GROMACS .gro file of C-alpha atoms in nm:
model
  213
    1LYS     CA    1  10.963   5.035   2.427
    2GLY     CA    2  10.639   5.249   2.469
    3LEU     CA    3  10.375   5.089   2.673
    4LEU     CA    4  10.490   4.752   2.590
    5PRO     CA    5  10.658   4.716   2.945
    6ILE     CA    6  10.335   4.843   3.108
    7PHE     CA    7  10.122   4.597   2.904
    8SER     CA    8  10.354   4.297   3.035
    9LEU     CA    9  10.350   4.400   3.384
   10VAL     CA   10   9.983   4.407   3.351
   11PHE     CA   11   9.969   4.062   3.169
   12PHE     CA   12  10.168   3.923   3.452
   13LEU     CA   13   9.966   4.068   3.748
   14THR     CA   14   9.666   3.928   3.554
   15TYR     CA   15   9.807   3.573   3.524
   16ARG     CA   16  10.054   3.556   3.819
   17ASP     CA   17   9.927   3.234   3.937
   18ILE     CA   18  10.021   3.031   3.640
   19PHE     CA   19  10.364   3.261   3.554
   20ALA     CA   20  10.682   3.258   3.779
   21LEU     CA   21  10.851   3.586   3.771
   22TYR     CA   22  11.260   3.614   3.713
   23HIS     CA   23  11.468   3.902   3.745
   24GLU     CA   24  11.831   3.855   3.582
   25GLY     CA   25  11.766   3.469   3.611
   26MET     CA   26  11.677   3.483   3.993
   27PHE     CA   27  11.331   3.362   4.116
   28ILE     CA   28  11.125   3.672   4.249
   29THR     CA   29  10.890   3.597   4.553
   30VAL     CA   30  10.785   3.978   4.609
   31LEU     CA   31  10.713   4.232   4.313
   32ASP     CA   32  10.785   4.543   4.515
   33GLU     CA   33  10.795   4.896   4.386
   34VAL     CA   34  11.158   4.932   4.318
   35LEU     CA   35  11.122   4.605   4.086
   36ILE     CA   36  10.806   4.739   3.934
   37GLU     CA   37  10.999   5.060   3.824
   38GLU     CA   38  11.293   4.872   3.697
   39TRP     CA   39  11.054   4.665   3.503
   40ILE     CA   40  10.910   4.950   3.350
   41ARG     CA   41  11.295   5.086   3.240
   42GLN     CA   42  11.478   4.771   3.155
   43PRO     CA   43  11.211   4.499   3.083
   44LYS     CA   44  11.465   4.299   2.935
   45LEU     CA   45  11.615   4.208   3.275
   46PHE     CA   46  11.254   4.016   3.356
   47ALA     CA   47  11.144   3.679   3.237
   48LEU     CA   48  10.850   3.492   3.280
   49ARG     CA   49  10.805   3.106   3.295
   50PHE     CA   50  10.475   2.931   3.241
   51ILE     CA   51  10.379   2.678   3.511
   52GLU     CA   52  10.166   2.377   3.438
   53LEU     CA   53  10.144   2.149   3.709
   54SER     CA   54  10.071   1.795   3.650
   55THR     CA   55   9.870   1.531   3.868
   56LYS     CA   56  10.162   1.402   4.045
   57GLN     CA   57  10.286   1.746   4.123
   58HIS     CA   58   9.974   1.886   4.256
   59GLU     CA   59   9.948   1.544   4.499
   60LEU     CA   60  10.316   1.636   4.605
   61LEU     CA   61  10.208   1.987   4.709
   62LYS     CA   62   9.887   1.852   4.903
   63LEU     CA   63  10.131   1.620   5.086
   64ILE     CA   64  10.395   1.854   5.168
   65ALA     CA   65  10.131   2.115   5.294
   66LYS     CA   66   9.980   1.845   5.476
   67ASP     CA   67  10.301   1.734   5.654
   68PHE     CA   68  10.444   2.079   5.721
   69SER     CA   69  10.184   2.361   5.704
   70GLU     CA   70   9.976   2.503   5.993
   71HIS     CA   71   9.681   2.591   5.721
   72SER     CA   72   9.339   2.442   5.748
   73GLU     CA   73   9.237   2.166   5.499
   74SER     CA   74   9.067   2.434   5.277
   75GLU     CA   75   9.376   2.666   5.283
   76ILE     CA   76   9.605   2.390   5.197
   77GLN     CA   77   9.410   2.338   4.885
   78GLU     CA   78   9.517   2.690   4.777
   79LEU     CA   79   9.882   2.660   4.833
   80LYS     CA   80  10.126   2.687   4.571
   81PRO     CA   81  10.444   2.578   4.487
   82LEU     CA   82  10.623   2.897   4.593
   83ASP     CA   83  10.411   2.848   4.949
   84CYS     CA   84  10.545   2.487   4.976
   85ALA     CA   85  10.887   2.563   4.894
   86LYS     CA   86  10.890   2.859   5.147
   87LEU     CA   87  10.774   2.623   5.416
   88LEU     CA   88  11.082   2.379   5.366
   89VAL     CA   89  11.323   2.641   5.315
   90THR     CA   90  11.211   2.845   5.607
   91LYS     CA   91  11.253   2.537   5.833
   92VAL     CA   92  11.589   2.488   5.740
   93PHE     CA   93  11.707   2.850   5.803
   94TYR     CA   94  11.528   2.839   6.141
   95LEU     CA   95  11.738   2.539   6.238
   96HIS     CA   96  12.016   2.586   6.523
   97PRO     CA   97  12.356   2.691   6.317
   98PHE     CA   98  12.511   2.376   6.462
   99VAL     CA   99  12.247   2.143   6.285
  100ARG     CA  100  12.283   2.354   5.959
  101LYS     CA  101  12.663   2.256   5.934
  102THR     CA  102  12.720   1.940   6.133
  103ASN     CA  103  12.807   1.614   5.939
  104ASN     CA  104  12.695   1.401   6.205
  105LEU     CA  105  12.355   1.337   6.036
  106LYS     CA  106  12.225   1.042   5.779
  107ILE     CA  107  12.355   1.077   5.416
  108LEU     CA  108  12.012   1.140   5.274
  109THR     CA  109  11.928   1.424   5.541
  110LYS     CA  110  12.263   1.596   5.467
  111LYS     CA  111  12.212   1.573   5.086
  112LEU     CA  112  11.838   1.723   5.174
  113ARG     CA  113  11.968   1.999   5.376
  114ILE     CA  114  12.241   2.113   5.133
  115ILE     CA  115  11.980   2.109   4.828
  116LEU     CA  116  11.731   2.320   5.038
  117LEU     CA  117  11.984   2.568   5.136
  118ALA     CA  118  12.120   2.611   4.800
  119ALA     CA  119  11.708   2.654   4.662
  120LYS     CA  120  11.691   2.949   4.438
  121ASP     CA  121  11.368   2.853   4.258
  122PRO     CA  122  11.084   2.683   4.422
  123TYR     CA  123  10.959   2.489   4.125
  124ASP     CA  124  11.290   2.352   4.028
  125LEU     CA  125  11.362   2.270   4.416
  126LEU     CA  126  11.024   2.052   4.428
  127PHE     CA  127  10.984   1.914   4.086
  128VAL     CA  128  11.343   1.902   3.968
  129ASP     CA  129  11.628   1.898   4.215
  130ILE     CA  130  11.485   1.669   4.485
  131PRO     CA  131  11.349   1.419   4.277
  132LYS     CA  132  11.646   1.412   4.046
  133SER     CA  133  11.891   1.401   4.317
  134PHE     CA  134  11.728   1.134   4.501
  135GLU     CA  135  11.608   0.953   4.211
  136ILE     CA  136  11.247   0.915   4.311
  137GLU     CA  137  10.931   1.055   4.143
  138ASP     CA  138  10.666   0.913   4.347
  139PRO     CA  139  10.485   1.201   4.547
  140VAL     CA  140  10.443   0.976   4.846
  141ALA     CA  141  10.789   0.882   4.839
  142ILE     CA  142  10.932   1.221   4.821
  143ALA     CA  143  10.695   1.352   5.101
  144THR     CA  144  10.828   1.056   5.313
  145LEU     CA  145  11.176   1.161   5.237
  146LEU     CA  146  11.105   1.529   5.352
  147LYS     CA  147  10.932   1.435   5.651
  148ASP     CA  148  11.199   1.185   5.771
  149GLY     CA  149  11.465   1.410   5.699
  150PHE     CA  150  11.332   1.723   5.867
  151ASP     CA  151  11.208   1.492   6.196
  152GLU     CA  152  11.609   1.413   6.212
  153LEU     CA  153  11.692   1.777   6.148
  154GLU     CA  154  11.468   1.923   6.410
  155ASN     CA  155  11.545   1.664   6.669
  156PHE     CA  156  11.900   1.677   6.646
  157TRP     CA  157  11.986   1.969   6.841
  158PRO     CA  158  11.764   1.911   7.123
  159GLU     CA  159  11.899   1.543   7.157
  160LYS     CA  160  12.243   1.678   7.130
  161ILE     CA  161  12.182   1.924   7.411
  162GLN     CA  162  12.040   1.621   7.617
  163GLU     CA  163  12.363   1.408   7.530
  164ILE     CA  164  12.598   1.692   7.643
  165GLU     CA  165  12.393   1.748   7.980
  166THR     CA  166  12.377   1.383   8.066
  167GLU     CA  167  12.730   1.367   8.027
  168LEU     CA  168  12.812   1.706   8.213
  169LEU     CA  169  12.615   1.584   8.519
  170LYS     CA  170  12.791   1.243   8.508
  171SER     CA  171  13.148   1.397   8.526
  172LEU     CA  172  13.040   1.641   8.804
  173ASP     CA  173  12.905   1.309   8.977
  174HIS     CA  174  12.527   1.457   8.997
  175PHE     CA  175  12.224   1.273   9.008
  176GLY     CA  176  11.883   1.377   9.079
  177ASP     CA  177  11.741   1.720   9.206
  178PHE     CA  178  11.920   2.027   9.029
  179ASN     CA  179  11.895   2.225   9.354
  180ASN     CA  180  12.178   2.018   9.513
  181LEU     CA  181  12.376   2.081   9.219
  182ARG     CA  182  12.288   2.470   9.286
  183VAL     CA  183  12.385   2.447   9.635
  184ARG     CA  184  12.728   2.301   9.553
  185ALA     CA  185  12.796   2.512   9.294
  186LYS     CA  186  12.725   2.846   9.517
  187SER     CA  187  12.955   2.708   9.772
  188LEU     CA  188  13.259   2.714   9.553
  189LEU     CA  189  13.205   3.059   9.430
  190LYS     CA  190  13.369   3.190   9.766
  191ILE     CA  191  13.678   3.020   9.620
  192LYS     CA  192  13.859   3.243   9.403
  193THR     CA  193  13.985   3.046   9.091
  194ASP     CA  194  14.041   3.097   8.730
  195PRO     CA  195  13.797   3.344   8.583
  196LYS     CA  196  13.650   3.114   8.297
  197LEU     CA  197  13.601   2.844   8.564
  198ASN     CA  198  13.423   3.087   8.769
  199ILE     CA  199  13.190   3.210   8.521
  200PHE     CA  200  13.092   2.824   8.467
  201ILE     CA  201  13.056   2.767   8.825
  202LYS     CA  202  12.806   3.074   8.840
  203ARG     CA  203  12.620   2.924   8.596
  204LEU     CA  204  12.593   2.619   8.746
  205SER     CA  205  12.462   2.784   9.029
  206GLU     CA  206  12.178   2.933   8.838
  207TYR     CA  207  12.131   2.612   8.641
  208GLN     CA  208  11.755   2.517   8.598
  209GLY     CA  209  11.779   2.245   8.360
  210THR     CA  210  11.602   2.399   8.078
  211GLN     CA  211  11.736   2.342   7.713
  212ARG     CA  212  11.792   2.702   7.658
  213GLU     CA  213  12.030   2.741   7.948
   0.00000   0.00000   0.00000
């Protein structure tokens, strides 16, 4: 081995903007001290992948950053595939658990969700998995697909909660101000009933109509 592991590490750190790093076949987002020590001891476990983006790929990154990033225009120009992939995957993982599992979505949206949740490599995700799975290569079409898919995913839970609330209030024969509902519920708390039903009534007696409730 000698100094070769150190030279290879320095090489990667110098040109990390154009090389992706893999450890035992898995893409590495952060090269921490533990991985550096392992690199020195067992360099064969690591591999580099040269990344040369085409014009279309650069365009796709800009479109994704524009639609999903909170960065300024100047910062968007600096975003890399890893940054853009993180934006998408993070959004999926922050969705409500119900949204991550439900089948009540459009076919394309469910397909997109599956791909994003299974993503292991930002380059493959953006430039291979999504284009190949949906059979599209045009950057604008891909960006539109992503935006429409996330619009449905992010709106699904608030809309579902609203739907449940509407049906619940209808079944309780309640319309209008929530104060009347709370008054009705408080009057029922004096009656001994099933513990689970009592908990439900207690919640109604404090209900403010917020989505968190």
